[in-house]
Structures are given as structure tokens and as C-alpha cells.
CSV table of C-alpha atoms in Angstrom, one decimal:
chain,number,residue,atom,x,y,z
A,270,UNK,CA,157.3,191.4,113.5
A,271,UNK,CA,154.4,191.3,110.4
A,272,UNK,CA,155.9,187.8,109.7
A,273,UNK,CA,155.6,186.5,113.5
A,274,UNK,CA,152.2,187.8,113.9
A,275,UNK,CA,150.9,186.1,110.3
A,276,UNK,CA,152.6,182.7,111.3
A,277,UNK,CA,150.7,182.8,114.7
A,278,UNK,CA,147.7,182.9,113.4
A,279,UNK,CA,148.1,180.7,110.8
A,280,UNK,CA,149.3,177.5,113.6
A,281,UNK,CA,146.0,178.9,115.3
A,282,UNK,CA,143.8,178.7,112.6
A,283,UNK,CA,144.9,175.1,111.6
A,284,UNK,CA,144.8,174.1,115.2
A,285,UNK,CA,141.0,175.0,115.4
A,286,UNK,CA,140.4,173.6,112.2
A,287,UNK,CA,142.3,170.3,113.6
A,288,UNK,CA,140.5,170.6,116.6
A,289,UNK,CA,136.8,170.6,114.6
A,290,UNK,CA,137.8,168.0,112.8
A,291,UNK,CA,138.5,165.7,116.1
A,292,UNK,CA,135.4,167.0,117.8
A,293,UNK,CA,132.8,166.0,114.4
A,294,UNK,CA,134.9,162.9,113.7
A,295,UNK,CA,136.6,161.7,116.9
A,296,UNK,CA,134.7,158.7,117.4
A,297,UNK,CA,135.4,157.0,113.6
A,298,UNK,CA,139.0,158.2,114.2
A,299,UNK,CA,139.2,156.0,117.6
A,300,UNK,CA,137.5,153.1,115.9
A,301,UNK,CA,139.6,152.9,112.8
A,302,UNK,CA,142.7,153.3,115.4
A,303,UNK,CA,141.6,150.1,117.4
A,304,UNK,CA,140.9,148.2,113.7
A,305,UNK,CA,136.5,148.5,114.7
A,306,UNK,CA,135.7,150.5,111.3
A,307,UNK,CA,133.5,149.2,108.7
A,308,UNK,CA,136.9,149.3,106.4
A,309,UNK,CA,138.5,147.1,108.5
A,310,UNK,CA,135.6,144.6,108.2
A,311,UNK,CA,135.7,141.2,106.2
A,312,UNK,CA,134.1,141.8,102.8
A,313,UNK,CA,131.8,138.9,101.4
A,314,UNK,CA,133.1,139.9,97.8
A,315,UNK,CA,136.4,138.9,97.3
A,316,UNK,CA,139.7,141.6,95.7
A,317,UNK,CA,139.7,141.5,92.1
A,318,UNK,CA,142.6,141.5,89.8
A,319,UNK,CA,142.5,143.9,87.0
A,320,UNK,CA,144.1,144.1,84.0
A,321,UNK,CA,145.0,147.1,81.6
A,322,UNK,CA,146.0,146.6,77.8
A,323,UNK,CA,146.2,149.3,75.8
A,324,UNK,CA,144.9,149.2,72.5
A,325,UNK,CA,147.3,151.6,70.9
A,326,UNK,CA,150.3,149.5,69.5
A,327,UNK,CA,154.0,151.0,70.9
A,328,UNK,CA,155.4,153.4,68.8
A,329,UNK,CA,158.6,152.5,66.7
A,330,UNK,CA,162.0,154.5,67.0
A,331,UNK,CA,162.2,157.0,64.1
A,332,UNK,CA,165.2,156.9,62.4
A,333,UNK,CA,167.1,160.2,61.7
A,334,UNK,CA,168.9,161.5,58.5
A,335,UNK,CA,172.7,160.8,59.0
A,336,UNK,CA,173.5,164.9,58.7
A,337,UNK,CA,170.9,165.5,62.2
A,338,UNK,CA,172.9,162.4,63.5
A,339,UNK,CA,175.6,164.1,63.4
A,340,UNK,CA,174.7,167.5,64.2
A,341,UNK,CA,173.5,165.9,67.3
């Protein structure tokens, strides 16, 4: 009964905050849906390829002592 009662209010409480969230931000939702945001604008600065290189060479494979070889 205790378990029904929490899980009902918790789908009502994210319902309202869903609900909030459509009612302050409804209209930018619509326009990114139809592709009208300011994301899904042209940008005069063109994508940029970046590059990482680490400076830190790789690390080598240690060697073990044959006797924790062969304990392994």
C-alpha cells in the first residue's frame, strides 16, 4: 500500500515538473522540432578538426621474473 502511494506521487511530481518544463519552454521545443532554432541555423564559421597528441610517450611492457611467470 506505502509503495503504491509513494510511486503515485512520484509519476505526479515528474508529470508537473514535465508539464513546467513545456509551459516555460514550449515554444523553442516546437521550433527546434520543425528545424527553425538558432542551432539548426547555417554558421558563417566553418567545423574544425581537432587533433589530440599526447605528450606522454606509451609505456613499455614490464617484463616479469621467470618464478612470478610461473606462479602466474
Amino acid at each position: 500500500m506505502l509503495a503504491t502511494v509513494t510511486t503515485l506521487a512520484l509519476l505526479g511530481f515528474a508529470i508537473l515538473v514535465l508539464a513546467g518544463m513545456v509551459r516555460i519552454d514550449g515554444r523553442k521545443m516546437l521550433a527546434a522540432l520543425e528545424g527553425q532554432s538558432w542551432a539548426a541555423r547555417q554558421s558563417a564559421i566553418p567545423p574544425m578538426m581537432v587533433r589530440f597528441n599526447p605528450r606522454y610517450p606509451a609505456s613499455r611492457p614490464m617484463r616479469a621474473a621467470p618464478a612470478l611467470r610461473a606462479a602466474a
